[in-house]
Every structure is written in C-alpha cells, then in structure tokens.
PDB file of C-alpha atoms in Angstrom:
ATOM      1  CA  ARG A 186      73.108 -17.280  56.187  1.00  0.00           C
ATOM      2  CA  MET A 187      73.352 -20.525  54.369  1.00  0.00           C
ATOM      3  CA  LYS A 188      69.706 -21.180  55.009  1.00  0.00           C
ATOM      4  CA  GLU A 189      68.871 -17.837  53.554  1.00  0.00           C
ATOM      5  CA  HIS A 190      70.972 -18.530  50.510  1.00  0.00           C
ATOM      6  CA  LEU A 191      69.405 -21.956  50.168  1.00  0.00           C
ATOM      7  CA  ALA A 192      65.925 -20.487  50.470  1.00  0.00           C
ATOM      8  CA  ARG A 193      66.709 -17.875  47.773  1.00  0.00           C
ATOM      9  CA  THR A 194      68.198 -20.525  45.516  1.00  0.00           C
ATOM     10  CA  SER A 195      65.181 -22.720  46.052  1.00  0.00           C
ATOM     11  CA  GLU A 196      62.892 -19.785  45.293  1.00  0.00           C
ATOM     12  CA  LEU A 197      64.901 -18.924  42.148  1.00  0.00           C
ATOM     13  CA  GLU A 198      64.718 -22.540  41.030  1.00  0.00           C
ATOM     14  CA  LYS A 199      60.967 -22.596  41.570  1.00  0.00           C
ATOM     15  CA  THR A 200      60.529 -19.330  39.644  1.00  0.00           C
ATOM     16  CA  SER A 201      62.758 -20.639  36.870  1.00  0.00           C
ATOM     17  CA  ARG A 202      60.764 -23.858  36.616  1.00  0.00           C
ATOM     18  CA  GLU A 203      57.505 -21.908  36.439  1.00  0.00           C
ATOM     19  CA  ALA A 204      58.962 -19.637  33.732  1.00  0.00           C
ATOM     20  CA  LEU A 205      60.256 -22.694  31.853  1.00  0.00           C
ATOM     21  CA  ALA A 206      56.849 -24.407  32.055  1.00  0.00           C
ATOM     22  CA  LEU A 207      55.148 -21.223  30.854  1.00  0.00           C
ATOM     23  CA  ALA A 208      57.638 -20.855  27.976  1.00  0.00           C
ATOM     24  CA  GLN A 209      57.175 -24.529  27.019  1.00  0.00           C
ATOM     25  CA  GLY A 210      53.373 -24.029  27.007  1.00  0.00           C
ATOM     26  CA  LYS A 211      53.686 -20.967  24.782  1.00  0.00           C
ATOM     27  CA  LEU A 212      56.086 -22.846  22.494  1.00  0.00           C
ATOM     28  CA  ALA A 213      53.645 -25.761  22.170  1.00  0.00           C
ATOM     29  CA  GLU A 214      50.820 -23.315  21.480  1.00  0.00           C
ATOM     30  CA  ARG A 215      52.873 -21.541  18.785  1.00  0.00           C
ATOM     31  CA  GLU A 216      53.898 -24.845  17.196  1.00  0.00           C
ATOM     32  CA  ALA A 217      50.227 -25.892  17.088  1.00  0.00           C
ATOM     33  CA  GLN A 218      49.325 -22.526  15.522  1.00  0.00           C
ATOM     34  CA  ILE A 219      52.098 -22.929  12.924  1.00  0.00           C
ATOM     35  CA  GLU A 220      50.831 -26.429  12.110  1.00  0.00           C
ATOM     36  CA  ARG A 221      47.248 -25.131  11.718  1.00  0.00           C
ATOM     37  CA  GLU A 222      48.452 -22.348   9.429  1.00  0.00           C
ATOM     38  CA  ARG A 223      50.569 -24.834   7.444  1.00  0.00           C
ATOM     39  CA  ARG A 224      47.518 -27.077   6.964  1.00  0.00           C
ATOM     40  CA  ALA A 225      45.396 -24.074   5.964  1.00  0.00           C
ATOM     41  CA  ARG A 226      48.084 -22.985   3.503  1.00  0.00           C
ATOM     42  CA  ASP A 227      48.253 -26.491   2.041  1.00  0.00           C
ATOM     43  CA  GLY A 228      44.454 -26.510   1.722  1.00  0.00           C
ATOM     44  CA  HIS A 229      44.527 -23.137  -0.018  1.00  0.00           C
ATOM     45  CA  MET A 230      47.257 -24.328  -2.370  1.00  0.00           C
ATOM     46  CA  GLN A 231      45.203 -27.438  -3.194  1.00  0.00           C
ATOM     47  CA  ALA A 232      42.089 -25.309  -3.820  1.00  0.00           C
ATOM     48  CA  LEU A 233      44.127 -22.942  -5.985  1.00  0.00           C
ATOM     49  CA  SER A 234      45.476 -25.855  -7.990  1.00  0.00           C
ATOM     50  CA  GLU A 235      41.945 -27.231  -8.458  1.00  0.00           C
ATOM     51  CA  ARG A 236      40.674 -23.818  -9.550  1.00  0.00           C
ATOM     52  CA  ALA A 237      43.515 -23.504 -12.042  1.00  0.00           C
ATOM     53  CA  THR A 238      42.623 -26.920 -13.447  1.00  0.00           C
ATOM     54  CA  THR A 239      38.949 -25.925 -13.622  1.00  0.00           C
ATOM     55  CA  ALA A 240      39.869 -22.636 -15.315  1.00  0.00           C
ATOM     56  CA  ASP A 241      41.899 -24.523 -17.911  1.00  0.00           C
ATOM     57  CA  GLY A 242      38.922 -26.810 -18.543  1.00  0.00           C
ATOM     58  CA  ASP A 243      36.609 -23.800 -18.792  1.00  0.00           C
ATOM     59  CA  ARG A 244      38.941 -22.157 -21.313  1.00  0.00           C
ATOM     60  CA  GLU A 245      39.000 -25.318 -23.395  1.00  0.00           C
ATOM     61  CA  GLU A 246      35.192 -25.580 -23.223  1.00  0.00           C
ATOM     62  CA  ALA A 247      34.830 -21.904 -24.228  1.00  0.00           C
ATOM     63  CA  GLU A 248      37.132 -22.440 -27.199  1.00  0.00           C
ATOM     64  CA  ARG A 249      35.197 -25.560 -28.220  1.00  0.00           C
ATOM     65  CA  LEU A 250      31.926 -23.611 -27.973  1.00  0.00           C
ATOM     66  CA  ARG A 251      33.377 -20.734 -30.024  1.00  0.00           C
ATOM     67  CA  LYS A 252      34.349 -23.178 -32.765  1.00  0.00           C
ATOM     68  CA  GLU A 253      30.933 -24.848 -32.594  1.00  0.00           C
ATOM     69  CA  ILE A 254      29.165 -21.486 -32.893  1.00  0.00           C
ATOM     70  CA  ALA A 255      31.353 -20.497 -35.838  1.00  0.00           C
ATOM     71  CA  ALA A 256      30.529 -23.799 -37.552  1.00  0.00           C
ATOM     72  CA  LYS A 257      26.803 -23.286 -36.872  1.00  0.00           C
ATOM     73  CA  CYS A 258      27.013 -19.735 -38.248  1.00  0.00           C
ATOM     74  CA  THR A 259      28.628 -21.089 -41.400  1.00  0.00           C
ATOM     75  CA  ASP A 260      26.026 -23.847 -41.737  1.00  0.00           C
ATOM     76  CA  LEU A 261      23.218 -21.363 -41.198  1.00  0.00           C
ATOM     77  CA  SER A 262      24.673 -18.984 -43.779  1.00  0.00           C
ATOM     78  CA  GLU A 263      24.913 -21.818 -46.284  1.00  0.00           C
ATOM     79  CA  GLU A 264      21.360 -22.978 -45.564  1.00  0.00           C
ATOM     80  CA  THR A 265      20.025 -19.438 -45.871  1.00  0.00           C
ATOM     81  CA  PHE A 266      21.913 -19.070 -49.132  1.00  0.00           C
ATOM     82  CA  ARG A 267      20.365 -22.313 -50.468  1.00  0.00           C
ATOM     83  CA  HIS A 268      16.865 -21.179 -49.468  1.00  0.00           C
ATOM     84  CA  HIS A 269      17.442 -17.803 -51.052  1.00  0.00           C
ATOM     85  CA  ARG A 270      18.720 -19.431 -54.241  1.00  0.00           C
ATOM     86  CA  GLN A 271      15.712 -21.787 -54.367  1.00  0.00           C
ATOM     87  CA  MET A 272      13.363 -18.857 -53.934  1.00  0.00           C
ATOM     88  CA  GLU A 273      15.089 -16.967 -56.758  1.00  0.00           C
ATOM     89  CA  ASP A 274      14.905 -20.040 -59.008  1.00  0.00           C
ATOM     90  CA  LEU A 275      11.213 -20.452 -58.307  1.00  0.00           C
ATOM     91  CA  GLU A 276      10.555 -16.776 -58.965  1.00  0.00           C
ATOM     92  CA  ARG A 277      12.520 -17.002 -62.236  1.00  0.00           C
ATOM     93  CA  LYS A 278      10.510 -20.046 -63.307  1.00  0.00           C
ATOM     94  CA  LEU A 279       7.295 -18.289 -62.437  1.00  0.00           C
ATOM     95  CA  LYS A 280       8.276 -15.186 -64.433  1.00  0.00           C
ATOM     96  CA  SER A 281       9.537 -17.194 -67.406  1.00  0.00           C
ATOM     97  CA  SER A 282       6.300 -19.083 -67.642  1.00  0.00           C
ATOM     98  CA  SER A 283       4.320 -17.471 -70.460  1.00  0.00           C
ATOM     99  CA  HIS A 284       1.028 -18.645 -69.127  1.00  0.00           C
ATOM    100  CA  VAL A 285       0.041 -18.912 -65.537  1.00  0.00           C
ATOM    101  CA  LYS A 286      -2.432 -21.646 -64.944  1.00  0.00           C
ATOM    102  CA  SER A 287      -4.551 -22.110 -61.915  1.00  0.00           C
ATOM    103  CA  GLY A 288      -2.523 -25.283 -61.319  1.00  0.00           C
ATOM    104  CA  ASP A 289       0.537 -23.107 -60.586  1.00  0.00           C
ATOM    105  CA  ASP A 290      -0.840 -22.411 -57.142  1.00  0.00           C
ATOM    106  CA  ASP A 291       1.691 -24.952 -55.867  1.00  0.00           C
ATOM    107  CA  SER A 292       4.538 -22.822 -57.208  1.00  0.00           C
ATOM    108  CA  LYS A 293       3.051 -19.751 -55.564  1.00  0.00           C
ATOM    109  CA  LEU A 294       2.728 -21.627 -52.295  1.00  0.00           C
ATOM    110  CA  ILE A 295       6.350 -22.773 -52.488  1.00  0.00           C
ATOM    111  CA  ILE A 296       7.527 -19.253 -53.252  1.00  0.00           C
ATOM    112  CA  ALA A 297       5.430 -17.874 -50.404  1.00  0.00           C
ATOM    113  CA  HIS A 298       6.884 -20.550 -48.111  1.00  0.00           C
ATOM    114  CA  TYR A 299      10.478 -19.587 -48.928  1.00  0.00           C
ATOM    115  CA  LYS A 300       9.723 -15.875 -48.741  1.00  0.00           C
ATOM    116  CA  LYS A 301       8.308 -16.450 -45.281  1.00  0.00           C
ATOM    117  CA  LYS A 302      11.449 -18.396 -44.281  1.00  0.00           C
ATOM    118  CA  LEU A 303      13.673 -15.532 -45.420  1.00  0.00           C
ATOM    119  CA  THR A 304      11.574 -12.747 -43.881  1.00  0.00           C
ATOM    120  CA  CYS A 305      12.432 -11.469 -40.404  1.00  0.00           C
ATOM    121  CA  THR A 306       9.854 -12.789 -37.926  1.00  0.00           C
ATOM    122  CA  ALA A 307      10.297  -9.788 -35.632  1.00  0.00           C
ATOM    123  CA  CYS A 308       9.241  -7.100 -38.129  1.00  0.00           C
ATOM    124  CA  ASN A 309       7.827  -9.205 -41.017  1.00  0.00           C
ATOM    125  CA  GLN A 310       9.330  -6.706 -43.468  1.00  0.00           C
ATOM    126  CA  ASN A 311      13.047  -7.117 -43.994  1.00  0.00           C
ATOM    127  CA  GLU A 312      15.073 -10.104 -45.100  1.00  0.00           C
ATOM    128  CA  ARG A 313      16.865 -12.117 -42.411  1.00  0.00           C
ATOM    129  CA  ASP A 314      20.525 -11.145 -42.531  1.00  0.00           C
ATOM    130  CA  THR A 315      21.787 -11.399 -38.945  1.00  0.00           C
ATOM    131  CA  VAL A 316      22.230 -14.390 -36.619  1.00  0.00           C
ATOM    132  CA  ILE A 317      22.313 -14.363 -32.807  1.00  0.00           C
ATOM    133  CA  CYS A 318      25.274 -16.596 -32.075  1.00  0.00           C
ATOM    134  CA  ARG A 319      24.069 -17.989 -28.754  1.00  0.00           C
ATOM    135  CA  CYS A 320      20.819 -19.529 -30.068  1.00  0.00           C
ATOM    136  CA  MET A 321      21.414 -19.343 -33.836  1.00  0.00           C
ATOM    137  CA  HIS A 322      18.074 -17.607 -34.555  1.00  0.00           C
ATOM    138  CA  THR A 323      18.064 -15.162 -37.467  1.00  0.00           C
ATOM    139  CA  PHE A 324      16.456 -11.746 -37.843  1.00  0.00           C
ATOM    140  CA  CYS A 325      17.097  -8.582 -39.806  1.00  0.00           C
ATOM    141  CA  GLU A 326      19.951  -6.380 -38.641  1.00  0.00           C
ATOM    142  CA  GLU A 327      17.606  -3.463 -37.933  1.00  0.00           C
ATOM    143  CA  CYS A 328      15.580  -5.504 -35.438  1.00  0.00           C
ATOM    144  CA  ILE A 329      18.712  -6.739 -33.646  1.00  0.00           C
ATOM    145  CA  LYS A 330      20.206  -3.237 -33.459  1.00  0.00           C
ATOM    146  CA  THR A 331      16.897  -1.852 -32.207  1.00  0.00           C
ATOM    147  CA  ARG A 332      16.781  -4.470 -29.450  1.00  0.00           C
ATOM    148  CA  ILE A 333      20.343  -3.621 -28.405  1.00  0.00           C
ATOM    149  CA  SER A 334      19.740   0.131 -28.412  1.00  0.00           C
ATOM    150  CA  THR A 335      16.528  -0.272 -26.370  1.00  0.00           C
ATOM    151  CA  ARG A 336      18.327  -2.662 -23.965  1.00  0.00           C
ATOM    152  CA  GLN A 337      16.009  -5.573 -24.858  1.00  0.00           C
ATOM    153  CA  ARG A 338      18.991  -7.871 -25.247  1.00  0.00           C
ATOM    154  CA  LYS A 339      17.111 -11.137 -25.531  1.00  0.00           C
ATOM    155  CA  CYS A 340      16.298 -13.190 -28.609  1.00  0.00           C
ATOM    156  CA  PRO A 341      12.767 -12.326 -29.805  1.00  0.00           C
ATOM    157  CA  TYR A 342      12.094 -16.029 -30.387  1.00  0.00           C
ATOM    158  CA  CYS A 343      13.610 -17.922 -27.424  1.00  0.00           C
ATOM    159  CA  SER A 344      14.568 -15.114 -24.986  1.00  0.00           C
ATOM    160  CA  GLN A 345      18.225 -16.199 -24.775  1.00  0.00           C
ATOM    161  CA  PRO A 346      20.294 -13.184 -23.658  1.00  0.00           C
ATOM    162  CA  PHE A 347      22.852 -11.714 -26.058  1.00  0.00           C
ATOM    163  CA  ASP A 348      25.079  -8.646 -26.071  1.00  0.00           C
ATOM    164  CA  ALA A 349      26.329  -6.174 -28.643  1.00  0.00           C
ATOM    165  CA  ASN A 350      29.012  -8.650 -29.721  1.00  0.00           C
ATOM    166  CA  GLY A 351      26.707 -11.669 -29.690  1.00  0.00           C
ATOM    167  CA  TYR A 352      25.453 -11.485 -33.259  1.00  0.00           C
ATOM    168  CA  HIS A 353      26.903 -11.691 -36.740  1.00  0.00           C
ATOM    169  CA  LYS A 354      25.821 -10.486 -40.137  1.00  0.00           C
ATOM    170  CA  ILE A 355      24.968 -13.220 -42.661  1.00  0.00           C
ATOM    171  CA  PHE A 356      26.140 -12.483 -46.174  1.00  0.00           C
ATOM    172  CA  LEU A 357      24.102 -14.197 -48.855  1.00  0.00           C
ATOM    173  CA  VAL A 358      26.103 -14.572 -52.020  1.00  0.00           C
TER     174      VAL A 358
END
C-alpha cells in the first residue's frame, strides 16, 4: 500500500511539475507579449508627439503664409492704385493739352501701356479688380466668378488651383 501511495505521490509530483513548467512558459510568453505591446505603445506615443510637433509647425507656417499673402495683397492693391492714378494723370494731361502734336505719340503709348496693365487679361474688357491670393495674379471679378461657377478653379495665367475663398476684391481708391 505504501508503494501505491508512493507511486501516486510520484505521479502527482510529476503532473504538478509539468503543469508548473507549462504555466511558467505561458507566463514568460505573456510577459514577452506585454513587453512588445509596451514598446509598441511607446513607439506610438513617440510618433504622436512628433506629429503634434509637426502640426504645430504646420500651423505656424500656415499663419506665416496667411500674413505674407495679406501683405502681398496690400502691396498689389497699392501698386494697382499707383498705376491707375498714373493712367488718370496721363489721360488728364492728354485732355488738357489744347493741341495734340504728332510728337505726343509717346503719351498715347504710355497711356495704352497702363490701360493694358489695368485691363483683365482673361477677357480683355474689364478692369482688374480681383486678386487670386495663392499666386497674386489679378483679373476682373466676373472672370474669376465665371471660372468658379464653371469649376475651372485654376488661375488663367499660371494654373495654380484656387477655391471660392481663394480670391479677394481689390478696391482702388
């Protein structure tokens, strides 16, 4: 009977050792899985942090570009105003001249030059009064609105894309 008991105890010990070894293997496997997931989480956190930093930089760059575009719009408005004023002055001088000589062809050429600069190059009819903010090219508002309504949302001069909010009216004073 003792032998039997000893044999059962020995068998129970063997079974227990096998179960312990199996449990230790599963524990090691789970610990390795936890470590892999921890590393993956740390990698994702690092990538998230980098993306947040990049997003902040992108926001700053977008704000800088917005300010630059606003400054260019202002400069363009001022330049257009100066050209318009020069054209008006030349026209006034031409009209106030009581006699038009053949030597005044230079004045006519200058006036024609400034009229051409102020005329929309898309339709060659209306005065330029709208600027596409992305490329800073100017056209008449009718041409820009026509391009938007016909879904031709690219600058007629350089083909830069623009949207319904990508242009501004220029007010010549």
